Coordinates of N, CA and C and ligand atoms in Angstrom, one line a residue:
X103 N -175.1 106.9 14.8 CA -176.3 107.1 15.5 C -176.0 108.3 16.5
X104 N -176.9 109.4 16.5 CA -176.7 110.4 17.6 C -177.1 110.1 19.1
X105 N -176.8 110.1 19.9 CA -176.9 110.1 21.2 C -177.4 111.0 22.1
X106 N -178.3 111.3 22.9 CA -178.8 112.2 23.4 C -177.3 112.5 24.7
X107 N -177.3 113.6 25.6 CA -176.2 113.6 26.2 C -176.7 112.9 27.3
X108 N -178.0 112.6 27.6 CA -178.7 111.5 28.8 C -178.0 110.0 28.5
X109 N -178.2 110.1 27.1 CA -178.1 108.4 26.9 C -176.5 108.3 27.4
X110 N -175.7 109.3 27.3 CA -174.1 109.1 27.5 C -173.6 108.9 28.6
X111 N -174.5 109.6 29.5 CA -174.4 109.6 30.9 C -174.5 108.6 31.5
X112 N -175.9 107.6 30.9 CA -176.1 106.3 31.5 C -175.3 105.3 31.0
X113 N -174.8 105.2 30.1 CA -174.0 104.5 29.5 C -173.1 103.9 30.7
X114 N -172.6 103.9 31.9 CA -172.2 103.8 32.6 C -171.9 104.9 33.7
X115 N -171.5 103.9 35.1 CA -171.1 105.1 36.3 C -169.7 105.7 36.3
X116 N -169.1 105.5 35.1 CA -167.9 106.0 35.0 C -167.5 106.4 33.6
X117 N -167.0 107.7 33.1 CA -166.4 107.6 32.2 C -165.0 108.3 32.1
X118 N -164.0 107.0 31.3 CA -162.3 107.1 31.5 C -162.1 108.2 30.8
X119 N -161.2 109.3 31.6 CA -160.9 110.4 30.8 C -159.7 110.1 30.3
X120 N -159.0 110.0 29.1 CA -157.7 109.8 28.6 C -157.1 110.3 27.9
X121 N -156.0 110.6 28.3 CA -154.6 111.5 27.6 C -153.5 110.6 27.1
X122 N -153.6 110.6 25.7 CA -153.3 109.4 24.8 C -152.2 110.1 24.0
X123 N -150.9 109.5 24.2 CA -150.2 110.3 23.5 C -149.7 109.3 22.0
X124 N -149.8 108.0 22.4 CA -149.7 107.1 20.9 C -150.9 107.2 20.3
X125 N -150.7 106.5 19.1 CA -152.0 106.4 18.2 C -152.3 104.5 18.3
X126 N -150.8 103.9 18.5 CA -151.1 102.7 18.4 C -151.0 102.1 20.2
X127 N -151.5 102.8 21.2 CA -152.3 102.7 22.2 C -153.7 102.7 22.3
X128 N -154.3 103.5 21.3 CA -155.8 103.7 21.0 C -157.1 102.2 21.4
X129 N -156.3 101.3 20.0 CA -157.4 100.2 20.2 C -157.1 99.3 21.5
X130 N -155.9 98.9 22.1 CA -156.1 97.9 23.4 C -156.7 98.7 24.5
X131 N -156.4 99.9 24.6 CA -157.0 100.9 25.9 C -158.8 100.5 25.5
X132 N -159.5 100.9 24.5 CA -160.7 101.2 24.4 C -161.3 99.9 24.4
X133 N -160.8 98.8 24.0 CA -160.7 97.1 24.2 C -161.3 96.9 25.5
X134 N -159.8 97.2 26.3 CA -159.9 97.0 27.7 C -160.7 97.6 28.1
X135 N -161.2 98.9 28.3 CA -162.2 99.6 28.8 C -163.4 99.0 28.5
X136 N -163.9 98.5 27.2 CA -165.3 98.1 27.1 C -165.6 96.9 27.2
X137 N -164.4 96.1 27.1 CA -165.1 94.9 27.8 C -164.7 94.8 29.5
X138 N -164.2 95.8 30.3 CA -164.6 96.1 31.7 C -165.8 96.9 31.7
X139 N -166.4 97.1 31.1 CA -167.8 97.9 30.8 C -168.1 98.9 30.5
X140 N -167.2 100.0 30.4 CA -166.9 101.1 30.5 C -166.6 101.7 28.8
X141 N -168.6 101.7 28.2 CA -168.3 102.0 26.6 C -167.8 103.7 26.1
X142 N -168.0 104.4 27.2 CA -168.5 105.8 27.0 C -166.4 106.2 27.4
X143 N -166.0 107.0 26.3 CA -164.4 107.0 26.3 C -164.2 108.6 25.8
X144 N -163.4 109.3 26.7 CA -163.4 110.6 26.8 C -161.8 110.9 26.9
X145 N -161.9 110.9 24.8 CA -160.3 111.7 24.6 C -160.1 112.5 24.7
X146 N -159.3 113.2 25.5 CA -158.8 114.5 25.5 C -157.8 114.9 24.8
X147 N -158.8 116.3 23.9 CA -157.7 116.9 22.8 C -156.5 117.7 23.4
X148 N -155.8 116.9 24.4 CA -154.0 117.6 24.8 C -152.9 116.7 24.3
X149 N -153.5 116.2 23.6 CA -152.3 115.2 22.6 C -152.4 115.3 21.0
X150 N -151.0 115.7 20.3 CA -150.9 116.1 18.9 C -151.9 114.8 18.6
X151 N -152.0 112.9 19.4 CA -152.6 112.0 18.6 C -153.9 112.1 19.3
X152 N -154.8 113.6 19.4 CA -155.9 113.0 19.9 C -156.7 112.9 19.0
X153 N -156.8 113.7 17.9 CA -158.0 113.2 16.9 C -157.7 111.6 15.9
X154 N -156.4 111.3 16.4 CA -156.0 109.5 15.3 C -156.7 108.9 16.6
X155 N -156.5 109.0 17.5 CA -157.0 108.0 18.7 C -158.3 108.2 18.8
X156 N -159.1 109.0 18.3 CA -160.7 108.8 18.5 C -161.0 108.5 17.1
X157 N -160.1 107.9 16.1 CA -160.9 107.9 14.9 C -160.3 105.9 15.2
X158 N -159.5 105.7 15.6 CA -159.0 104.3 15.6 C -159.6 103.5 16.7
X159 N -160.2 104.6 17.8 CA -161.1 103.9 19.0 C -162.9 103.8 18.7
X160 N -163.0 104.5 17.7 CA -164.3 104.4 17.3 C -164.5 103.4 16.5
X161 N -163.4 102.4 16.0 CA -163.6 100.8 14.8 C -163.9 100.2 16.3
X162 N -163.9 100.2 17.4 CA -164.0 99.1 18.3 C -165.0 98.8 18.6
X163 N -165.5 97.7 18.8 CA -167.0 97.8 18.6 C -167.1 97.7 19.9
X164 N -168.4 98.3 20.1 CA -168.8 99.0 21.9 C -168.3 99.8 21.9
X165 N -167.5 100.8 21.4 CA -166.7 102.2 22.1 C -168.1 102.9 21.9
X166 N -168.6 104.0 22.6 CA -168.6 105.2 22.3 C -167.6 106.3 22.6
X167 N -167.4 106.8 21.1 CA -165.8 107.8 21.8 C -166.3 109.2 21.6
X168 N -166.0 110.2 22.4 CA -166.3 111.2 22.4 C -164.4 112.2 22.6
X169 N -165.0 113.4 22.9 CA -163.9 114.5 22.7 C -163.5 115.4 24.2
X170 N -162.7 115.0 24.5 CA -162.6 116.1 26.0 C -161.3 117.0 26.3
X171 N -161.7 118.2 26.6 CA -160.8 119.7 26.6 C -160.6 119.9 25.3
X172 N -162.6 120.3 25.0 CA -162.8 120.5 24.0 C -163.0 122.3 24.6
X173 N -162.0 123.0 24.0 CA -161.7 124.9 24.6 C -162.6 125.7 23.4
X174 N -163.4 125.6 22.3 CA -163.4 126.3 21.4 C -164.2 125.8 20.0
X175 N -164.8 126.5 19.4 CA -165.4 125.5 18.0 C -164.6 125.6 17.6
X176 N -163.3 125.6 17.1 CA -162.9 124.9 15.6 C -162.2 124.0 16.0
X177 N -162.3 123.5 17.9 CA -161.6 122.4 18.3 C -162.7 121.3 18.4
X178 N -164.7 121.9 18.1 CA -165.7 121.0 18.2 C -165.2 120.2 16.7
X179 N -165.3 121.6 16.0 CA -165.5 121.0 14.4 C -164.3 119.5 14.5
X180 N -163.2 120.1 14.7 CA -162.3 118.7 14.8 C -162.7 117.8 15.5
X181 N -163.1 117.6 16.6 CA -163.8 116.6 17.4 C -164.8 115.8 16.6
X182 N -166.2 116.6 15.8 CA -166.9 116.2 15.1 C -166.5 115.6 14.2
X183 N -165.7 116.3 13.2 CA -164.8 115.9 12.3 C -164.6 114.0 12.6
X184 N -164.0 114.2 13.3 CA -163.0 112.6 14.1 C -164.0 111.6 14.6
X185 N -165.3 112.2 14.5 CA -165.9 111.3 14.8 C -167.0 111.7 15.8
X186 N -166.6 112.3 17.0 CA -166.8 112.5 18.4 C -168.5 112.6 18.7
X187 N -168.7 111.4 19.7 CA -170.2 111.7 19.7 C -170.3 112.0 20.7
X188 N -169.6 112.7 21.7 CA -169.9 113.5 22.6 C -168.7 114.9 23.2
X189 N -168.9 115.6 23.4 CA -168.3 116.7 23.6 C -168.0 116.9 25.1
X190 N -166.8 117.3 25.7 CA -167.0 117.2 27.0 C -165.7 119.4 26.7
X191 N -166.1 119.6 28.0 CA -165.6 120.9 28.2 C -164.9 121.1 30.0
X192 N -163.8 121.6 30.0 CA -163.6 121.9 31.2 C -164.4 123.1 31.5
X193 N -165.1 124.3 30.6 CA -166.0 125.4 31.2 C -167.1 125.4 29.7
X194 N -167.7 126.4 30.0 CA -168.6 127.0 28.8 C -168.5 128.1 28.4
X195 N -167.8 128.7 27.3 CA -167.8 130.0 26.4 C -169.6 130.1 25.7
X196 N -169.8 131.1 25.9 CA -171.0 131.5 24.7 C -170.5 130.8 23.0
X197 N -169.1 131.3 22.7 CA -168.9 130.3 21.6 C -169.1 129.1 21.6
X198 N -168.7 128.3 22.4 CA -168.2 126.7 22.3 C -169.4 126.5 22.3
X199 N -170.7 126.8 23.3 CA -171.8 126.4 23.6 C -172.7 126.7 22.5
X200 N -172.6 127.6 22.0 CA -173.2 128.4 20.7 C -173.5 127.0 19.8
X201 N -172.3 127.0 19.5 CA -171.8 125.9 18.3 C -172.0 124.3 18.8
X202 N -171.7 124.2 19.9 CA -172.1 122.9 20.6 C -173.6 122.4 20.1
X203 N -174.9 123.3 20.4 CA -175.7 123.2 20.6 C -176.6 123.0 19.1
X204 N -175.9 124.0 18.5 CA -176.0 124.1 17.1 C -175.7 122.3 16.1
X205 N -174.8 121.8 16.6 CA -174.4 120.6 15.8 C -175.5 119.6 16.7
X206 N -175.9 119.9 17.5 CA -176.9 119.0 18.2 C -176.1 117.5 18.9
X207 N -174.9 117.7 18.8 CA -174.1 116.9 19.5 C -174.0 117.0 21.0
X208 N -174.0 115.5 22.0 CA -173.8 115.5 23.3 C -173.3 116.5 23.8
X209 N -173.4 116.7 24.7 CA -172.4 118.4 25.1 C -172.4 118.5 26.6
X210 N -171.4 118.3 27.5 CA -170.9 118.2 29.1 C -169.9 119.5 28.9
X211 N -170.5 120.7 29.3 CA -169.6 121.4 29.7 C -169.2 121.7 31.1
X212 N -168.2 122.0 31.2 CA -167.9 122.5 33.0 C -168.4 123.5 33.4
X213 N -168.9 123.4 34.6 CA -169.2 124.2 35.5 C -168.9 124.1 37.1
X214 N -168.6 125.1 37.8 CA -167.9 125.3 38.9 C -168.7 126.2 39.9
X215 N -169.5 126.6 39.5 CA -170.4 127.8 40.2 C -171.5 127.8 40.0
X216 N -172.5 128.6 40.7 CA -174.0 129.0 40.6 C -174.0 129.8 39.0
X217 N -173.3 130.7 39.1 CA -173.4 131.8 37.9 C -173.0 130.9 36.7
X218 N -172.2 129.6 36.8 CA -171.7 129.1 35.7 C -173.0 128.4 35.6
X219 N -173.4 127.9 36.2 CA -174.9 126.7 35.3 C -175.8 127.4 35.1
X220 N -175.9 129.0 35.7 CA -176.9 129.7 35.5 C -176.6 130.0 33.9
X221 N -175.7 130.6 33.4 CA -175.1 130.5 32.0 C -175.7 129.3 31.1
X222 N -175.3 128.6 31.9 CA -175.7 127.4 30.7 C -176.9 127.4 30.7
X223 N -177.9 127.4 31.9 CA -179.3 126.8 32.1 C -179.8 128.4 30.8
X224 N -179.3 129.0 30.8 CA -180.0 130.5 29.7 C -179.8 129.9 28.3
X225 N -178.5 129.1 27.9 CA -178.5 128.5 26.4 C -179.3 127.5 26.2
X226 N -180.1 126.7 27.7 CA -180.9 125.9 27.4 C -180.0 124.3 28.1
X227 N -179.3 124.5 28.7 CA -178.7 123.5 29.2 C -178.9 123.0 30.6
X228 N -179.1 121.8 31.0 CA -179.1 121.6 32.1 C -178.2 119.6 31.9
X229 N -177.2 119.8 31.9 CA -176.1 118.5 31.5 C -174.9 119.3 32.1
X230 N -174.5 118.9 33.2 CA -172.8 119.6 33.1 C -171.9 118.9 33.9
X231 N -170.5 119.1 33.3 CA -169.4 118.7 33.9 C -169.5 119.2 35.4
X232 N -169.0 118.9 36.6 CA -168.4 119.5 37.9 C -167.2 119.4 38.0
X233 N -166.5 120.6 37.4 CA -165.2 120.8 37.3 C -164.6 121.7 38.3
X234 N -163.4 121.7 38.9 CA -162.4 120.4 39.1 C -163.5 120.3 40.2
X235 N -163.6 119.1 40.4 CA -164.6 118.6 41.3 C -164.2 118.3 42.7
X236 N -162.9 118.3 42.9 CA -162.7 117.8 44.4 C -161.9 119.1 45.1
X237 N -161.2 120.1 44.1 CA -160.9 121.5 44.7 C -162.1 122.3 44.6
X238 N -163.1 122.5 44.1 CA -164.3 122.8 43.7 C -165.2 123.1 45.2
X239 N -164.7 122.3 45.9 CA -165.5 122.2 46.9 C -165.9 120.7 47.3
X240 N -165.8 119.9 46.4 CA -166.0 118.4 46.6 C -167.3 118.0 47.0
X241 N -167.7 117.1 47.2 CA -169.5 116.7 47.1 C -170.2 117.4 48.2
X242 N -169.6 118.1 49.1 CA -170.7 118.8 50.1 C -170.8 120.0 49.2
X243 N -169.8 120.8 48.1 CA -170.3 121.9 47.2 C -171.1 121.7 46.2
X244 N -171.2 120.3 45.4 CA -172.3 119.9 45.0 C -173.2 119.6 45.1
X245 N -173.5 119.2 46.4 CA -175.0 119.1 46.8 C -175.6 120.7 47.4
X246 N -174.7 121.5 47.5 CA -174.9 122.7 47.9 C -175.5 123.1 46.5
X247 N -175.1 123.2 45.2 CA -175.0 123.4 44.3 C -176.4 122.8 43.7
X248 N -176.8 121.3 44.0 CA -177.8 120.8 43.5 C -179.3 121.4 44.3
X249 N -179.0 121.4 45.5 CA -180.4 122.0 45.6 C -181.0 123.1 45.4
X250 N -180.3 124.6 44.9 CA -181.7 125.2 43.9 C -181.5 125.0 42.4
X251 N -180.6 123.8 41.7 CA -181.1 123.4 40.5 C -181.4 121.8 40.5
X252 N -182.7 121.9 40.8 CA -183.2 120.9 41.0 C -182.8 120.0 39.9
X253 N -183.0 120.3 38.8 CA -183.7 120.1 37.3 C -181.9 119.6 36.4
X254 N -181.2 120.0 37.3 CA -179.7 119.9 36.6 C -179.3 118.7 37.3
X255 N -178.0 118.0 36.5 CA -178.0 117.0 36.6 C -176.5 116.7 36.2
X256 N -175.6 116.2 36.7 CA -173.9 117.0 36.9 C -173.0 115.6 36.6
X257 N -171.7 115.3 35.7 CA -170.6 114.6 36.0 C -169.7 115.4 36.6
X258 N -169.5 115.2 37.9 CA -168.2 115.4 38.5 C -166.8 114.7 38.0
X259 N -165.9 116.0 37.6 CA -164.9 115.3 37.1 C -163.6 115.7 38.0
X260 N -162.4 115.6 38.0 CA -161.5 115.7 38.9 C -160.7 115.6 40.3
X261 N -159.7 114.8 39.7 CA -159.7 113.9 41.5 C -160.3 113.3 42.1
X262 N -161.0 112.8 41.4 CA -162.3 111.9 41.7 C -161.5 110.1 41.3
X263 N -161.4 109.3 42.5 CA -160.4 108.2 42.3 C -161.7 106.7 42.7
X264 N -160.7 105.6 42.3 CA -161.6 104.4 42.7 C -162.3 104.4 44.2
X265 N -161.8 104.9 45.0 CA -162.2 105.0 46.4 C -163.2 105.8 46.6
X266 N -162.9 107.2 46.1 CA -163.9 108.1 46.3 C -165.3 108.3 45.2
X267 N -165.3 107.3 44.2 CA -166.4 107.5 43.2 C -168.1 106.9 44.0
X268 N -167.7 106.2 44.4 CA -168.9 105.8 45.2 C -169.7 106.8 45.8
X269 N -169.1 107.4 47.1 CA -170.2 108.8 47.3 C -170.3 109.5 46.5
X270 N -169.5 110.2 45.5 CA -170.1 111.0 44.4 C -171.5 110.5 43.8
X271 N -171.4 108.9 43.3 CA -172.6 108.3 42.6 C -173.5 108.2 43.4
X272 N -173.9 108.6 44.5 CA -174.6 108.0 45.5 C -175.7 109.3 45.7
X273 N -175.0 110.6 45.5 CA -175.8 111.6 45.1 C -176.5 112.2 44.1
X274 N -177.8 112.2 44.0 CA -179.1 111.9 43.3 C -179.0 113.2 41.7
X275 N -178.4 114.1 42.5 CA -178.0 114.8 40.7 C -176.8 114.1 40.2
X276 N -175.8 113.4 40.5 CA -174.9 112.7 39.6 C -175.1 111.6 39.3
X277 N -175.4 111.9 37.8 CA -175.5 110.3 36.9 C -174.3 109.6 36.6
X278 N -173.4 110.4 36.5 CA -172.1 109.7 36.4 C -170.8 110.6 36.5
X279 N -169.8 109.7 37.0 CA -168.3 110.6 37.1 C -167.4 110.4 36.5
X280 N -166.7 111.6 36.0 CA -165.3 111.3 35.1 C -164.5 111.0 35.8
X281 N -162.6 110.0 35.1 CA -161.9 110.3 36.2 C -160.9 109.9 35.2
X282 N -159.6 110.0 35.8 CA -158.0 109.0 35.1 C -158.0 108.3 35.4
X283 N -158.2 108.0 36.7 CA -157.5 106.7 37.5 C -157.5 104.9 36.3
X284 N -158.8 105.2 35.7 CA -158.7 104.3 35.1 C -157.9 103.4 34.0
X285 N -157.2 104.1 33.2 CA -156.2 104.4 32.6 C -155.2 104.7 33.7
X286 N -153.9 104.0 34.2 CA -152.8 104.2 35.0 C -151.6 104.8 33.9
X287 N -150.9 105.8 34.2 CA -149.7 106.2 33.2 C -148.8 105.4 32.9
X288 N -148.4 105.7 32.1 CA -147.1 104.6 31.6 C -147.4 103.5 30.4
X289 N -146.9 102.7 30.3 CA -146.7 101.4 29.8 C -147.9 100.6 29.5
X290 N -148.8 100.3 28.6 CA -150.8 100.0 28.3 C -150.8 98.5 29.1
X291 N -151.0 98.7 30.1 CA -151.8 97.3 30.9 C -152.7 96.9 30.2
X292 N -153.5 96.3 29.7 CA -154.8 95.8 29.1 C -155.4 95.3 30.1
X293 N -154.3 94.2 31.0 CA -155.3 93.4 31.8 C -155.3 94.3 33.0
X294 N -154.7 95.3 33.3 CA -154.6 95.8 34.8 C -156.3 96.9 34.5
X295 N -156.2 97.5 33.2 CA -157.4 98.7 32.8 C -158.6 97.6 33.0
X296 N -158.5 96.8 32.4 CA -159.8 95.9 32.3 C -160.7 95.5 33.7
X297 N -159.4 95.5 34.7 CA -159.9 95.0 36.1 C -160.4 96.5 36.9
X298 N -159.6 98.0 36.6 CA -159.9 98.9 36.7 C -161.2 99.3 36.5
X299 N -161.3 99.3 34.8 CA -162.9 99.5 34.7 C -163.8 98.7 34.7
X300 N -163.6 97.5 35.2 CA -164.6 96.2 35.7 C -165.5 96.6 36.9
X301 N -164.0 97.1 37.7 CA -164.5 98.0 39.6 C -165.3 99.2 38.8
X302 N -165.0 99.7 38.3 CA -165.7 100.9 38.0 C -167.1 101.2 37.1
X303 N -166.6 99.7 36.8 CA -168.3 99.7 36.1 C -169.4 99.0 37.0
X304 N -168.7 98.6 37.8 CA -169.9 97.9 38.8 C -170.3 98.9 40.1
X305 N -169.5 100.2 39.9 CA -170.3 101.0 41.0 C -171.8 101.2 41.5
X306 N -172.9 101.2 41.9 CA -174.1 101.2 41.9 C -174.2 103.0 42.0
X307 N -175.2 103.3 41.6 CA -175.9 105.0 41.4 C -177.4 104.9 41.3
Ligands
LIG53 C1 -159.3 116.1 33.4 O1 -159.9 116.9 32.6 O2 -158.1 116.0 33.5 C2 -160.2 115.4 34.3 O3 -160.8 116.2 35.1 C3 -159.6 114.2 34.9 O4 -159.2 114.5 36.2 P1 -158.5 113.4 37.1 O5 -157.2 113.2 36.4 O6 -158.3 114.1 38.4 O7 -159.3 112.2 37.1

């Protein structure tokens, strides 16, 4: 089923960004995440196992898995390829976006600037990442940012922690925020992620 990139957004006030370097980490992580509430799961392709990990997180039932540091189409096509029902971008190329748009797949690209959404808003976009979101300028540069694009509608992603997700959500262009925190490094907690994205799925926005 295709997903509009609205529906992905609501999907929850959080989505886990994850740098997966096993394949046989895939199903307890995406387990834990969705029965903490948290269906919407954003692999990032910086691991040789990131397209086994979105194709083994996608049998879970409730995942939606999508694709993140996604740099390029022939890194969409693999994403699509694997499954990926949503596309996430740390910026926007004319290519990546070209082809993004084209497959009619979810699509969060990054943006960081006026001239960057202005870009996107000309390919017809108004969905975008706020990347790095807390060197960026952090929520006083986003709301700077939100008032002459009314119409746009932003995941702030980066450095963005359990403490600080609350004010981000609290601001009326963000529907939802990426982050790690949820996923801790090291060694697959099940029950530690589960309690993680439990807090994080109960944020209010
Ligand atoms: C990323 O692409 O790594 C995300 O922005 C996650 O950032 P974080 O690790 O600061 O949450």
């Amino acid at each position: 089923m295709s997903r509009s990139v609205d529906e992905i957004m609501e999907l929850a006030p959080v989505i886990p960004v994850l740098v997966i370097e096993r394949v046989e980490d895939a199903a307890p992580i995406a387990e834990a995440l969705v029965a903490g509430g948290l269906p919407a799961l954003e692999v990032t392709m910086r691991t040789a196992a990131a397209l086994d990990v979105m194709r083994e997180m996608a049998k879970v039932p409730g995942a939606v898995v999508g694709a993140g540091t996604v740099l390029n189409p022939r890194q969409l096509d693999q994403a699509l390829e694997a499954g990926a029902q949503f596309i996430v971008s740390p910026g926007l190329t004319e290519p990546l976006g070209k082809a993004a748009i084209q497959s009619g797949v979810a699509f969060l690209p990054g943006t960081a600037t006026a001239g960057d959404i202005m870009r996107g808003m000309d390919m017809g976009l108004s969905r975008f990442k706020f990347f790095p979101a807390e060197t960026s300028g952090g929520l006083a540069a986003l709301k700077a940012l939100a008032a002459p694009f009314h119409m746009v509608r932003f995941c702030p992603t980066g450095g963005i922690r359990a403490d600080t997700a609350a004010a981000w959500l609290a601001e009326p262009a963000v529907k939802c925020v990426g982050g790690s925190w949820i996923v801790p490094k090291g060694p697959v907690d099940p029950g530690k992620i589960e309690a993680l994205a439990r807090e994080a799925a109960s944020l209010s926005r």
